[in-house]
Amino acid sequence: NNKKTTSAMDKEDEASSNVPPENANEGCVGPESSVAGKASACEGCPNQKVCASGGGGRSPDKDNEQVEIRNALQGIQHVVLILSG
C-alpha cells in the first residue's frame, strides 16, 4: 500500500524541515534547532549566519529575491486573479 496518511506526511515534512544543508559541518544541529548557528558544531560553517539569524536554513539568495519582489509589488493595491482550467 503506497498511500500515506496525512499525519504520516506531516511528520515527514516536520522531520525534513530540520535537515542540515548539504554543505553543513559534521554534527550540524539543523537550521530549525533552537541552537542553530550557535552550537559548537556551527563554528566555521558557511551557513552559520543564516541559521543564527533564524533564517531556518533559507538561502540568502531566496531572501534577497523575496525583498526584490516585495519592492516591485509595493505600489500594487488591487490584484485580479483569473483562474482557468
PDB file of N, CA, C and O in Angstrom, residues 4 7 10 15 17 20 22 24 27 34-36 38-41 43-44 51 53 57 61 64 74 76 79-80 84:
ATOM      1  N   LYS A   4      -0.156   7.157   2.031  1.00  0.00           N
ATOM      2  CA  LYS A   4       0.271   7.578   3.356  1.00  0.00           C
ATOM      3  C   LYS A   4      -0.859   8.373   3.985  1.00  0.00           C
ATOM      4  O   LYS A   4      -1.571   9.097   3.304  1.00  0.00           O
ATOM      5  N   SER A   7      -1.263  12.393   8.618  1.00  0.00           N
ATOM      6  CA  SER A   7      -0.370  12.588   9.755  1.00  0.00           C
ATOM      7  C   SER A   7       1.032  12.061   9.454  1.00  0.00           C
ATOM      8  O   SER A   7       2.014  12.625   9.891  1.00  0.00           O
ATOM      9  N   ASP A  10       2.678  14.718   7.375  1.00  0.00           N
ATOM     10  CA  ASP A  10       3.020  15.865   8.206  1.00  0.00           C
ATOM     11  C   ASP A  10       4.293  15.595   8.995  1.00  0.00           C
ATOM     12  O   ASP A  10       5.151  16.461   9.128  1.00  0.00           O
ATOM     13  N   ALA A  15      10.070  16.532   9.914  1.00  0.00           N
ATOM     14  CA  ALA A  15      11.417  15.985  10.028  1.00  0.00           C
ATOM     15  C   ALA A  15      12.331  16.576   8.965  1.00  0.00           C
ATOM     16  O   ALA A  15      13.482  16.892   9.227  1.00  0.00           O
ATOM     17  N   SER A  17      12.165  19.473   7.594  1.00  0.00           N
ATOM     18  CA  SER A  17      12.386  20.909   7.739  1.00  0.00           C
ATOM     19  C   SER A  17      13.632  21.206   8.562  1.00  0.00           C
ATOM     20  O   SER A  17      14.139  22.304   8.541  1.00  0.00           O
ATOM     21  N   PRO A  20      19.889  19.291   7.837  1.00  0.00           N
ATOM     22  CA  PRO A  20      21.011  20.208   7.618  1.00  0.00           C
ATOM     23  C   PRO A  20      21.290  20.400   6.126  1.00  0.00           C
ATOM     24  O   PRO A  20      21.110  19.475   5.337  1.00  0.00           O
ATOM     25  N   GLU A  22      23.389  20.630   2.655  1.00  0.00           N
ATOM     26  CA  GLU A  22      24.419  19.706   2.164  1.00  0.00           C
ATOM     27  C   GLU A  22      25.833  20.151   2.538  1.00  0.00           C
ATOM     28  O   GLU A  22      26.698  19.325   2.783  1.00  0.00           O
ATOM     29  N   ALA A  24      26.799  21.729   5.211  1.00  0.00           N
ATOM     30  CA  ALA A  24      26.915  21.990   6.649  1.00  0.00           C
ATOM     31  C   ALA A  24      28.048  21.170   7.258  1.00  0.00           C
ATOM     32  O   ALA A  24      28.449  20.138   6.724  1.00  0.00           O
ATOM     33  N   GLY A  27      27.964  17.095  12.356  1.00  0.00           N
ATOM     34  CA  GLY A  27      27.391  17.343  13.672  1.00  0.00           C
ATOM     35  C   GLY A  27      26.415  18.502  13.684  1.00  0.00           C
ATOM     36  O   GLY A  27      26.011  18.972  14.749  1.00  0.00           O
ATOM     37  N   SER A  34      16.909  25.220  18.190  1.00  0.00           N
ATOM     38  CA  SER A  34      16.985  26.448  18.999  1.00  0.00           C
ATOM     39  C   SER A  34      18.428  26.934  19.151  1.00  0.00           C
ATOM     40  O   SER A  34      18.652  28.084  19.492  1.00  0.00           O
ATOM     41  N   VAL A  35      19.397  26.049  18.895  1.00  0.00           N
ATOM     42  CA  VAL A  35      20.804  26.451  18.991  1.00  0.00           C
ATOM     43  C   VAL A  35      21.453  26.540  17.610  1.00  0.00           C
ATOM     44  O   VAL A  35      22.678  26.558  17.493  1.00  0.00           O
ATOM     45  N   ALA A  36      20.645  26.631  16.571  1.00  0.00           N
ATOM     46  CA  ALA A  36      21.161  26.723  15.202  1.00  0.00           C
ATOM     47  C   ALA A  36      22.055  27.942  15.063  1.00  0.00           C
ATOM     48  O   ALA A  36      21.681  29.047  15.455  1.00  0.00           O
ATOM     49  N   LYS A  38      24.635  28.565  16.722  1.00  0.00           N
ATOM     50  CA  LYS A  38      25.293  28.895  17.984  1.00  0.00           C
ATOM     51  C   LYS A  38      26.005  27.700  18.599  1.00  0.00           C
ATOM     52  O   LYS A  38      26.820  27.861  19.489  1.00  0.00           O
ATOM     53  N   ALA A  39      25.668  26.484  18.151  1.00  0.00           N
ATOM     54  CA  ALA A  39      26.287  25.268  18.692  1.00  0.00           C
ATOM     55  C   ALA A  39      27.752  25.198  18.279  1.00  0.00           C
ATOM     56  O   ALA A  39      28.172  25.814  17.302  1.00  0.00           O
ATOM     57  N   SER A  40      28.528  24.411  19.018  1.00  0.00           N
ATOM     58  CA  SER A  40      29.957  24.294  18.704  1.00  0.00           C
ATOM     59  C   SER A  40      30.178  23.705  17.317  1.00  0.00           C
ATOM     60  O   SER A  40      31.161  24.036  16.654  1.00  0.00           O
ATOM     61  N   ALA A  41      29.251  22.850  16.855  1.00  0.00           N
ATOM     62  CA  ALA A  41      29.373  22.262  15.512  1.00  0.00           C
ATOM     63  C   ALA A  41      29.205  23.313  14.419  1.00  0.00           C
ATOM     64  O   ALA A  41      29.569  23.078  13.268  1.00  0.00           O
ATOM     65  N   GLU A  43      30.695  26.271  14.306  1.00  0.00           N
ATOM     66  CA  GLU A  43      31.880  27.102  14.119  1.00  0.00           C
ATOM     67  C   GLU A  43      32.511  26.836  12.756  1.00  0.00           C
ATOM     68  O   GLU A  43      32.814  25.712  12.405  1.00  0.00           O
ATOM     69  N   GLY A  44      32.643  27.875  11.964  1.00  0.00           N
ATOM     70  CA  GLY A  44      33.258  27.783  10.650  1.00  0.00           C
ATOM     71  C   GLY A  44      32.321  27.318   9.547  1.00  0.00           C
ATOM     72  O   GLY A  44      32.722  27.203   8.403  1.00  0.00           O
ATOM     73  N   CYS A  51      21.625  30.544   9.849  1.00  0.00           N
ATOM     74  CA  CYS A  51      20.969  29.753  10.893  1.00  0.00           C
ATOM     75  C   CYS A  51      20.828  30.556  12.188  1.00  0.00           C
ATOM     76  O   CYS A  51      19.789  30.527  12.835  1.00  0.00           O
ATOM     77  N   SER A  53      20.561  33.694  12.549  1.00  0.00           N
ATOM     78  CA  SER A  53      19.607  34.789  12.421  1.00  0.00           C
ATOM     79  C   SER A  53      18.162  34.301  12.409  1.00  0.00           C
ATOM     80  O   SER A  53      17.242  35.096  12.299  1.00  0.00           O
ATOM     81  N   GLY A  57      17.555  28.023   7.615  1.00  0.00           N
ATOM     82  CA  GLY A  57      18.230  27.339   6.532  1.00  0.00           C
ATOM     83  C   GLY A  57      17.901  27.893   5.164  1.00  0.00           C
ATOM     84  O   GLY A  57      18.286  27.347   4.164  1.00  0.00           O
ATOM     85  N   ASP A  61      20.032  34.125  -1.038  1.00  0.00           N
ATOM     86  CA  ASP A  61      19.530  34.498  -2.361  1.00  0.00           C
ATOM     87  C   ASP A  61      18.010  34.515  -2.378  1.00  0.00           C
ATOM     88  O   ASP A  61      17.400  35.374  -2.994  1.00  0.00           O
ATOM     89  N   ASN A  64      16.820  37.652  -0.621  1.00  0.00           N
ATOM     90  CA  ASN A  64      17.001  38.822  -1.483  1.00  0.00           C
ATOM     91  C   ASN A  64      15.932  38.853  -2.564  1.00  0.00           C
ATOM     92  O   ASN A  64      15.411  39.913  -2.902  1.00  0.00           O
ATOM     93  N   GLN A  74       5.204  46.774  -4.363  1.00  0.00           N
ATOM     94  CA  GLN A  74       4.805  47.676  -3.285  1.00  0.00           C
ATOM     95  C   GLN A  74       3.680  48.630  -3.700  1.00  0.00           C
ATOM     96  O   GLN A  74       2.795  48.914  -2.930  1.00  0.00           O
ATOM     97  N   ILE A  76       1.329  48.111  -5.884  1.00  0.00           N
ATOM     98  CA  ILE A  76       0.127  47.411  -6.328  1.00  0.00           C
ATOM     99  C   ILE A  76      -0.906  47.426  -5.211  1.00  0.00           C
ATOM    100  O   ILE A  76      -0.638  47.006  -4.102  1.00  0.00           O
ATOM    101  N   VAL A  79      -5.366  43.283  -6.982  1.00  0.00           N
ATOM    102  CA  VAL A  79      -4.934  42.196  -7.857  1.00  0.00           C
ATOM    103  C   VAL A  79      -6.171  41.486  -8.375  1.00  0.00           C
ATOM    104  O   VAL A  79      -7.082  41.187  -7.613  1.00  0.00           O
ATOM    105  N   VAL A  80      -6.209  41.245  -9.655  1.00  0.00           N
ATOM    106  CA  VAL A  80      -7.271  40.460 -10.237  1.00  0.00           C
ATOM    107  C   VAL A  80      -6.691  39.108 -10.601  1.00  0.00           C
ATOM    108  O   VAL A  80      -5.727  39.019 -11.353  1.00  0.00           O
ATOM    109  N   SER A  84      -8.349  29.550 -14.601  1.00  0.00           N
ATOM    110  CA  SER A  84      -8.976  28.869 -15.720  1.00  0.00           C
ATOM    111  C   SER A  84      -8.543  27.413 -15.691  1.00  0.00           C
ATOM    112  O   SER A  84      -7.427  27.093 -15.339  1.00  0.00           O
TER     113      SER A  84
END
